[in-house]
């Protein structure tokens, strides 16, 4: 990554670090102002693109052993969800789950719902699912709920230098539910059955 690590951990520091990086690198990007929104599907509608082009950013806490944890900024396409088991395996951990809100905000310098797909903190490892990278351009909140960025994917990869690994699973649409099949594998079934 070419950006300096965050010196301040206020929830505005991620926004400042992002724009210092994008403007300093002359990245192919544009700003999109919109009403405040942190939910991926609704922010995508406000920005005018398909939700699969949105970078959904989740800070994941990975439990390595009894006392040791790691944090991963896991970025998946907006129509997917994080596969916590895959993230745990990737880091050699026993289990993984959502980081608590204050920790996520401290590590990212962003308020919840506006986390950017860049890590400027040495204790936050950046992992991106390859499905998001299939698009020429990705969209994400700009470290604020009322502003987003459209960024060329090639520039994102160069600037963020993420670890690219499969860490997403299909989001189960509302109206469907998951159940355990007799064989023990997870499946889902439409509620209309």
PDB file of C-alpha atoms in Angstrom:
ATOM      1  CA  UNK A   1       0.000   0.000   0.000  1.00  0.00           C
ATOM      2  CA  UNK A   2       1.326   3.430  -0.880  1.00  0.00           C
ATOM      3  CA  UNK A   3      -0.537   5.415   1.795  1.00  0.00           C
ATOM      4  CA  UNK A   4       0.840   6.223   5.202  1.00  0.00           C
ATOM      5  CA  UNK A   5      -0.641   4.463   8.194  1.00  0.00           C
ATOM      6  CA  UNK A   6      -3.325   6.319  10.106  1.00  0.00           C
ATOM      7  CA  UNK A   7      -1.882   8.477  12.828  1.00  0.00           C
ATOM      8  CA  UNK A   8      -5.282   9.535  14.122  1.00  0.00           C
ATOM      9  CA  UNK A   9      -7.982   7.038  14.907  1.00  0.00           C
ATOM     10  CA  UNK A  10     -10.938   9.439  14.764  1.00  0.00           C
ATOM     11  CA  UNK A  11     -13.839   8.362  12.579  1.00  0.00           C
ATOM     12  CA  UNK A  12     -12.920  11.086  10.061  1.00  0.00           C
ATOM     13  CA  UNK A  13      -9.328   9.906   9.562  1.00  0.00           C
ATOM     14  CA  UNK A  14     -10.303   7.172   7.071  1.00  0.00           C
ATOM     15  CA  UNK A  15     -12.031   9.741   4.846  1.00  0.00           C
ATOM     16  CA  UNK A  16      -8.979  12.025   4.862  1.00  0.00           C
ATOM     17  CA  UNK A  17      -6.523   9.176   4.248  1.00  0.00           C
ATOM     18  CA  UNK A  18      -8.639   7.887   1.341  1.00  0.00           C
ATOM     19  CA  UNK A  19      -8.724  11.228  -0.452  1.00  0.00           C
ATOM     20  CA  UNK A  20      -5.056  11.905   0.160  1.00  0.00           C
ATOM     21  CA  UNK A  21      -4.337   8.543  -1.471  1.00  0.00           C
ATOM     22  CA  UNK A  22      -6.729   8.934  -4.433  1.00  0.00           C
ATOM     23  CA  UNK A  23      -5.694  12.475  -5.301  1.00  0.00           C
ATOM     24  CA  UNK A  24      -1.988  11.839  -4.737  1.00  0.00           C
ATOM     25  CA  UNK A  25      -2.080   8.869  -7.109  1.00  0.00           C
ATOM     26  CA  UNK A  26      -4.334  10.609  -9.664  1.00  0.00           C
ATOM     27  CA  UNK A  27      -6.624   7.573  -9.483  1.00  0.00           C
ATOM     28  CA  UNK A  28      -9.532   7.279 -11.926  1.00  0.00           C
ATOM     29  CA  UNK A  29     -12.389   8.059  -9.534  1.00  0.00           C
ATOM     30  CA  UNK A  30     -15.387  10.288  -9.053  1.00  0.00           C
ATOM     31  CA  UNK A  31     -17.329  11.459  -6.018  1.00  0.00           C
ATOM     32  CA  UNK A  32     -21.043  10.864  -5.598  1.00  0.00           C
ATOM     33  CA  UNK A  33     -22.931  12.951  -3.039  1.00  0.00           C
ATOM     34  CA  UNK A  34     -26.183  11.450  -1.742  1.00  0.00           C
ATOM     35  CA  UNK A  35     -28.440  11.403   1.322  1.00  0.00           C
ATOM     36  CA  UNK A  36     -26.786   9.662   4.301  1.00  0.00           C
ATOM     37  CA  UNK A  37     -26.978   5.864   3.888  1.00  0.00           C
ATOM     38  CA  UNK A  38     -24.828   3.013   5.143  1.00  0.00           C
ATOM     39  CA  UNK A  39     -26.801  -0.021   3.984  1.00  0.00           C
ATOM     40  CA  UNK A  40     -25.226  -1.486   0.860  1.00  0.00           C
ATOM     41  CA  UNK A  41     -28.408  -2.140  -1.110  1.00  0.00           C
ATOM     42  CA  UNK A  42     -29.908   1.291  -0.431  1.00  0.00           C
ATOM     43  CA  UNK A  43     -26.619   3.137  -1.025  1.00  0.00           C
ATOM     44  CA  UNK A  44     -26.271   1.281  -4.351  1.00  0.00           C
ATOM     45  CA  UNK A  45     -29.727   2.462  -5.410  1.00  0.00           C
ATOM     46  CA  UNK A  46     -28.856   6.064  -4.484  1.00  0.00           C
ATOM     47  CA  UNK A  47     -25.617   5.850  -6.477  1.00  0.00           C
ATOM     48  CA  UNK A  48     -27.344   4.266  -9.491  1.00  0.00           C
ATOM     49  CA  UNK A  49     -25.463   0.983  -9.920  1.00  0.00           C
ATOM     50  CA  UNK A  50     -26.084  -2.729  -9.379  1.00  0.00           C
ATOM     51  CA  UNK A  51     -25.471  -3.877  -5.815  1.00  0.00           C
ATOM     52  CA  UNK A  52     -22.906  -6.459  -6.994  1.00  0.00           C
ATOM     53  CA  UNK A  53     -20.550  -3.547  -7.866  1.00  0.00           C
ATOM     54  CA  UNK A  54     -20.657  -2.246  -4.282  1.00  0.00           C
ATOM     55  CA  UNK A  55     -17.746  -3.004  -1.985  1.00  0.00           C
ATOM     56  CA  UNK A  56     -19.304  -4.292   1.246  1.00  0.00           C
ATOM     57  CA  UNK A  57     -16.660  -3.804   3.942  1.00  0.00           C
ATOM     58  CA  UNK A  58     -16.812  -5.846   7.149  1.00  0.00           C
ATOM     59  CA  UNK A  59     -14.218  -5.844   9.928  1.00  0.00           C
ATOM     60  CA  UNK A  60     -13.830  -9.449  11.067  1.00  0.00           C
ATOM     61  CA  UNK A  61     -12.332 -10.599  14.364  1.00  0.00           C
ATOM     62  CA  UNK A  62     -10.393 -13.867  13.953  1.00  0.00           C
ATOM     63  CA  UNK A  63      -9.684 -15.854  17.112  1.00  0.00           C
ATOM     64  CA  UNK A  64      -6.315 -17.578  16.639  1.00  0.00           C
ATOM     65  CA  UNK A  65      -5.942 -19.174  20.070  1.00  0.00           C
ATOM     66  CA  UNK A  66      -7.016 -18.532  23.651  1.00  0.00           C
ATOM     67  CA  UNK A  67      -5.630 -14.990  23.771  1.00  0.00           C
ATOM     68  CA  UNK A  68      -4.592 -13.974  20.272  1.00  0.00           C
ATOM     69  CA  UNK A  69      -6.880 -12.295  17.753  1.00  0.00           C
ATOM     70  CA  UNK A  70      -6.367 -10.736  14.337  1.00  0.00           C
ATOM     71  CA  UNK A  71      -8.580  -8.315  12.507  1.00  0.00           C
ATOM     72  CA  UNK A  72      -9.347  -8.500   8.806  1.00  0.00           C
ATOM     73  CA  UNK A  73     -11.068  -5.905   6.681  1.00  0.00           C
ATOM     74  CA  UNK A  74     -13.040  -8.275   4.494  1.00  0.00           C
ATOM     75  CA  UNK A  75     -14.421  -6.783   1.277  1.00  0.00           C
ATOM     76  CA  UNK A  76     -17.090  -8.639  -0.692  1.00  0.00           C
ATOM     77  CA  UNK A  77     -19.536  -7.784  -3.463  1.00  0.00           C
ATOM     78  CA  UNK A  78     -22.656  -6.064  -2.157  1.00  0.00           C
ATOM     79  CA  UNK A  79     -24.918  -8.982  -3.016  1.00  0.00           C
ATOM     80  CA  UNK A  80     -22.768 -11.436  -1.028  1.00  0.00           C
ATOM     81  CA  UNK A  81     -22.000 -11.989   2.637  1.00  0.00           C
ATOM     82  CA  UNK A  82     -18.744 -12.739   4.399  1.00  0.00           C
ATOM     83  CA  UNK A  83     -17.895 -16.429   4.820  1.00  0.00           C
ATOM     84  CA  UNK A  84     -16.558 -16.314   8.377  1.00  0.00           C
ATOM     85  CA  UNK A  85     -15.308 -19.913   8.194  1.00  0.00           C
ATOM     86  CA  UNK A  86     -13.211 -19.057   5.112  1.00  0.00           C
ATOM     87  CA  UNK A  87     -11.742 -16.006   6.849  1.00  0.00           C
ATOM     88  CA  UNK A  88     -10.873 -18.072   9.943  1.00  0.00           C
ATOM     89  CA  UNK A  89      -9.151 -20.705   7.758  1.00  0.00           C
ATOM     90  CA  UNK A  90      -7.269 -18.044   5.811  1.00  0.00           C
ATOM     91  CA  UNK A  91      -5.683 -16.711   8.999  1.00  0.00           C
ATOM     92  CA  UNK A  92      -5.232 -20.099  10.672  1.00  0.00           C
ATOM     93  CA  UNK A  93      -7.845 -19.203  13.256  1.00  0.00           C
ATOM     94  CA  UNK A  94     -10.329 -21.269  15.188  1.00  0.00           C
ATOM     95  CA  UNK A  95     -13.311 -19.022  14.496  1.00  0.00           C
ATOM     96  CA  UNK A  96     -14.243 -15.619  13.116  1.00  0.00           C
ATOM     97  CA  UNK A  97     -17.107 -13.170  13.503  1.00  0.00           C
ATOM     98  CA  UNK A  98     -17.963  -9.488  13.376  1.00  0.00           C
ATOM     99  CA  UNK A  99     -15.611  -7.163  15.236  1.00  0.00           C
ATOM    100  CA  UNK A 100     -17.360  -4.947  17.760  1.00  0.00           C
ATOM    101  CA  UNK A 101     -18.307  -1.467  16.523  1.00  0.00           C
ATOM    102  CA  UNK A 102     -15.777   0.589  18.501  1.00  0.00           C
ATOM    103  CA  UNK A 103     -12.910  -1.674  17.381  1.00  0.00           C
ATOM    104  CA  UNK A 104     -14.019  -1.521  13.732  1.00  0.00           C
ATOM    105  CA  UNK A 105     -14.234   2.271  13.867  1.00  0.00           C
ATOM    106  CA  UNK A 106     -10.827   2.572  15.581  1.00  0.00           C
ATOM    107  CA  UNK A 107      -9.094   0.313  13.035  1.00  0.00           C
ATOM    108  CA  UNK A 108     -10.705   1.865   9.950  1.00  0.00           C
ATOM    109  CA  UNK A 109     -11.070   5.501  10.950  1.00  0.00           C
ATOM    110  CA  UNK A 110     -14.649   5.314   9.636  1.00  0.00           C
ATOM    111  CA  UNK A 111     -18.067   5.291  11.230  1.00  0.00           C
ATOM    112  CA  UNK A 112     -19.999   2.030  10.879  1.00  0.00           C
ATOM    113  CA  UNK A 113     -21.781   1.859   7.528  1.00  0.00           C
ATOM    114  CA  UNK A 114     -19.159   3.993   5.801  1.00  0.00           C
ATOM    115  CA  UNK A 115     -16.076   1.768   6.043  1.00  0.00           C
ATOM    116  CA  UNK A 116     -13.781   2.070   3.035  1.00  0.00           C
ATOM    117  CA  UNK A 117     -12.138  -0.927   1.276  1.00  0.00           C
ATOM    118  CA  UNK A 118      -8.628   0.242   2.219  1.00  0.00           C
ATOM    119  CA  UNK A 119      -6.608  -0.472   5.334  1.00  0.00           C
ATOM    120  CA  UNK A 120      -4.442   2.283   6.751  1.00  0.00           C
ATOM    121  CA  UNK A 121      -3.856   0.514  10.078  1.00  0.00           C
ATOM    122  CA  UNK A 122      -1.029  -1.981  10.645  1.00  0.00           C
ATOM    123  CA  UNK A 123      -3.310  -4.274  12.695  1.00  0.00           C
ATOM    124  CA  UNK A 124      -5.995  -4.542   9.991  1.00  0.00           C
ATOM    125  CA  UNK A 125      -5.339  -7.026   7.168  1.00  0.00           C
ATOM    126  CA  UNK A 126      -7.145  -6.327   3.878  1.00  0.00           C
ATOM    127  CA  UNK A 127      -8.789  -9.276   2.097  1.00  0.00           C
ATOM    128  CA  UNK A 128     -10.961  -8.894  -1.018  1.00  0.00           C
ATOM    129  CA  UNK A 129     -13.163 -11.526  -2.610  1.00  0.00           C
ATOM    130  CA  UNK A 130     -12.354 -11.877  -6.349  1.00  0.00           C
ATOM    131  CA  UNK A 131     -16.002 -11.654  -7.381  1.00  0.00           C
ATOM    132  CA  UNK A 132     -16.050  -7.921  -6.600  1.00  0.00           C
ATOM    133  CA  UNK A 133     -13.074  -7.395  -8.899  1.00  0.00           C
ATOM    134  CA  UNK A 134     -14.907  -8.665 -11.998  1.00  0.00           C
ATOM    135  CA  UNK A 135     -16.255  -5.160 -12.663  1.00  0.00           C
ATOM    136  CA  UNK A 136     -14.433  -2.267 -14.338  1.00  0.00           C
ATOM    137  CA  UNK A 137     -15.499   0.026 -11.529  1.00  0.00           C
ATOM    138  CA  UNK A 138     -16.416  -0.467  -7.873  1.00  0.00           C
ATOM    139  CA  UNK A 139     -18.457   1.766  -5.560  1.00  0.00           C
ATOM    140  CA  UNK A 140     -18.187   2.379  -1.835  1.00  0.00           C
ATOM    141  CA  UNK A 141     -18.982   4.931   0.847  1.00  0.00           C
ATOM    142  CA  UNK A 142     -16.147   7.405   1.229  1.00  0.00           C
ATOM    143  CA  UNK A 143     -15.655   7.102   4.964  1.00  0.00           C
ATOM    144  CA  UNK A 144     -18.830   9.179   5.323  1.00  0.00           C
ATOM    145  CA  UNK A 145     -22.468   8.186   5.001  1.00  0.00           C
ATOM    146  CA  UNK A 146     -23.311  11.073   2.643  1.00  0.00           C
ATOM    147  CA  UNK A 147     -20.602  10.601   0.028  1.00  0.00           C
ATOM    148  CA  UNK A 148     -19.419   7.693  -2.090  1.00  0.00           C
ATOM    149  CA  UNK A 149     -16.635   6.948  -4.525  1.00  0.00           C
ATOM    150  CA  UNK A 150     -16.705   5.233  -7.899  1.00  0.00           C
ATOM    151  CA  UNK A 151     -13.190   3.896  -8.504  1.00  0.00           C
ATOM    152  CA  UNK A 152     -11.637   2.038 -11.427  1.00  0.00           C
ATOM    153  CA  UNK A 153     -10.961  -1.512 -10.239  1.00  0.00           C
ATOM    154  CA  UNK A 154      -7.463  -1.520 -11.721  1.00  0.00           C
ATOM    155  CA  UNK A 155      -6.606   1.565  -9.643  1.00  0.00           C
ATOM    156  CA  UNK A 156      -8.177   0.007  -6.552  1.00  0.00           C
ATOM    157  CA  UNK A 157      -5.996  -3.084  -6.883  1.00  0.00           C
ATOM    158  CA  UNK A 158      -2.855  -1.028  -7.388  1.00  0.00           C
ATOM    159  CA  UNK A 159      -3.508   1.347  -4.492  1.00  0.00           C
ATOM    160  CA  UNK A 160      -5.002  -1.033  -1.928  1.00  0.00           C
ATOM    161  CA  UNK A 161      -2.759  -4.035  -2.704  1.00  0.00           C
ATOM    162  CA  UNK A 162      -5.236  -6.439  -1.080  1.00  0.00           C
ATOM    163  CA  UNK A 163      -4.901 -10.138  -0.496  1.00  0.00           C
ATOM    164  CA  UNK A 164      -7.394 -11.611  -3.000  1.00  0.00           C
ATOM    165  CA  UNK A 165      -9.101 -14.730  -1.623  1.00  0.00           C
ATOM    166  CA  UNK A 166     -12.539 -16.319  -1.810  1.00  0.00           C
ATOM    167  CA  UNK A 167     -14.178 -15.075   1.389  1.00  0.00           C
ATOM    168  CA  UNK A 168     -17.787 -14.574   0.266  1.00  0.00           C
ATOM    169  CA  UNK A 169     -20.874 -16.711   0.024  1.00  0.00           C
ATOM    170  CA  UNK A 170     -24.203 -16.147  -1.648  1.00  0.00           C
ATOM    171  CA  UNK A 171     -26.565 -13.923   0.290  1.00  0.00           C
ATOM    172  CA  UNK A 172     -29.772 -15.810   0.999  1.00  0.00           C
ATOM    173  CA  UNK A 173     -32.595 -13.639  -0.381  1.00  0.00           C
ATOM    174  CA  UNK A 174     -35.335 -12.599   1.982  1.00  0.00           C
ATOM    175  CA  UNK A 175     -38.214 -15.011   1.564  1.00  0.00           C
ATOM    176  CA  UNK A 176     -35.836 -17.975   1.690  1.00  0.00           C
ATOM    177  CA  UNK A 177     -34.580 -19.760   4.769  1.00  0.00           C
ATOM    178  CA  UNK A 178     -31.609 -21.970   5.490  1.00  0.00           C
ATOM    179  CA  UNK A 179     -31.989 -25.454   6.958  1.00  0.00           C
ATOM    180  CA  UNK A 180     -29.884 -28.515   7.734  1.00  0.00           C
ATOM    181  CA  UNK A 181     -30.494 -31.280   5.216  1.00  0.00           C
ATOM    182  CA  UNK A 182     -30.495 -34.933   6.319  1.00  0.00           C
ATOM    183  CA  UNK A 183     -26.988 -35.312   4.905  1.00  0.00           C
ATOM    184  CA  UNK A 184     -25.792 -32.548   7.229  1.00  0.00           C
ATOM    185  CA  UNK A 185     -25.088 -29.962   4.541  1.00  0.00           C
ATOM    186  CA  UNK A 186     -26.602 -26.473   4.654  1.00  0.00           C
ATOM    187  CA  UNK A 187     -29.291 -25.702   2.143  1.00  0.00           C
ATOM    188  CA  UNK A 188     -32.051 -23.145   1.706  1.00  0.00           C
ATOM    189  CA  UNK A 189     -35.700 -23.339   0.845  1.00  0.00           C
ATOM    190  CA  UNK A 190     -38.160 -20.754  -0.392  1.00  0.00           C
ATOM    191  CA  UNK A 191     -40.772 -19.782   2.201  1.00  0.00           C
ATOM    192  CA  UNK A 192     -43.529 -20.293  -0.381  1.00  0.00           C
ATOM    193  CA  UNK A 193     -43.135 -24.096  -0.246  1.00  0.00           C
TER     194      UNK A 193
END
